[in-house]
């Protein structure tokens, strides 16, 4: 009988510790993440960016395939090993205007990259 009551006491203690410390820490970290990720950010010439894009320091706020490279005058994203310059992002309509970076300065590059476009990540 003593072992049973100690076991029961131990079980209740673990549940109490779980409810007191572990569950609230998960809730607080989710609130922190929401607070951080709900804020828009700027990158290059683009302002008011949100999900699916992210920049270093905000990795948890975006889709893994949409890390942005921020330059002074423009913003780029790599999709299937090809860099695209972001021309416009319209969250209301759901449109993103992109231009292949290797075609911006030369419409007929010597060795154009041939990479498949993954439509599951960014559907047409």
Tab-separated table of N, CA and C in Angstrom, residues 23 25 37 40 42-43 49-50 57 67 69 78 81 88 90 94 96-98 101-102 104 106 108 113 115:
chain	number	residue	atom	x	y	z
A	23	UNK	N	3.684	23.617	-19.727
A	23	UNK	CA	2.603	24.122	-20.582
A	23	UNK	C	2.648	25.651	-20.708
A	25	UNK	N	5.192	27.639	-20.523
A	25	UNK	CA	6.357	28.058	-21.319
A	25	UNK	C	6.090	27.869	-22.800
A	37	UNK	N	6.721	37.578	-35.442
A	37	UNK	CA	6.452	37.274	-36.853
A	37	UNK	C	5.300	38.086	-37.440
A	40	UNK	N	5.797	43.476	-39.844
A	40	UNK	CA	6.375	43.506	-41.192
A	40	UNK	C	7.849	43.882	-41.132
A	42	UNK	N	11.440	45.084	-43.766
A	42	UNK	CA	11.909	45.628	-45.037
A	42	UNK	C	13.158	44.878	-45.469
A	43	UNK	N	13.342	44.809	-46.777
A	43	UNK	CA	14.515	44.157	-47.334
A	43	UNK	C	14.795	44.822	-48.675
A	49	UNK	N	7.011	43.513	-45.809
A	49	UNK	CA	7.044	42.102	-46.180
A	49	UNK	C	6.637	41.238	-44.992
A	50	UNK	N	5.965	40.138	-45.294
A	50	UNK	CA	5.514	39.158	-44.314
A	50	UNK	C	5.817	37.767	-44.848
A	57	UNK	N	17.697	35.986	-38.948
A	57	UNK	CA	17.185	36.496	-37.681
A	57	UNK	C	15.684	36.297	-37.551
A	67	UNK	N	14.015	32.502	-48.316
A	67	UNK	CA	14.955	33.406	-47.675
A	67	UNK	C	15.314	34.514	-48.662
A	69	UNK	N	17.538	37.834	-49.988
A	69	UNK	CA	18.844	38.483	-49.956
A	69	UNK	C	18.585	39.966	-50.163
A	78	UNK	N	16.071	33.098	-54.089
A	78	UNK	CA	16.528	31.980	-54.916
A	78	UNK	C	15.465	30.902	-54.925
A	81	UNK	N	17.623	27.167	-57.366
A	81	UNK	CA	18.992	27.581	-57.676
A	81	UNK	C	19.079	28.749	-58.655
A	88	UNK	N	7.597	43.351	-57.097
A	88	UNK	CA	6.427	43.825	-56.371
A	88	UNK	C	5.794	42.659	-55.617
A	90	UNK	N	2.157	41.963	-53.649
A	90	UNK	CA	0.827	42.469	-53.328
A	90	UNK	C	0.090	41.395	-52.539
A	94	UNK	N	-2.464	38.584	-53.815
A	94	UNK	CA	-1.714	37.334	-53.778
A	94	UNK	C	-0.713	37.209	-54.915
A	96	UNK	N	2.976	38.065	-56.780
A	96	UNK	CA	4.372	38.446	-56.606
A	96	UNK	C	4.949	38.589	-58.005
A	97	UNK	N	5.475	39.766	-58.330
A	97	UNK	CA	6.114	39.967	-59.627
A	97	UNK	C	7.602	39.736	-59.463
A	98	UNK	N	8.141	38.808	-60.266
A	98	UNK	CA	9.549	38.437	-60.205
A	98	UNK	C	10.197	38.639	-61.561
A	101	UNK	N	17.154	37.398	-62.265
A	101	UNK	CA	18.266	38.330	-62.088
A	101	UNK	C	19.291	38.234	-63.207
A	102	UNK	N	19.491	37.039	-63.755
A	102	UNK	CA	20.483	36.899	-64.825
A	102	UNK	C	19.985	37.464	-66.156
A	104	UNK	N	18.154	40.439	-66.232
A	104	UNK	CA	17.895	41.867	-66.062
A	104	UNK	C	18.881	42.713	-66.858
A	106	UNK	N	21.009	41.432	-69.241
A	106	UNK	CA	21.259	40.864	-70.565
A	106	UNK	C	20.151	39.858	-70.887
A	108	UNK	N	19.918	37.940	-73.358
A	108	UNK	CA	20.474	36.738	-73.992
A	108	UNK	C	21.810	36.375	-73.344
A	113	UNK	N	21.009	29.726	-66.857
A	113	UNK	CA	20.730	28.604	-65.970
A	113	UNK	C	19.403	27.976	-66.364
A	115	UNK	N	16.804	25.686	-64.746
A	115	UNK	CA	16.396	25.052	-63.502
A	115	UNK	C	14.896	24.859	-63.505
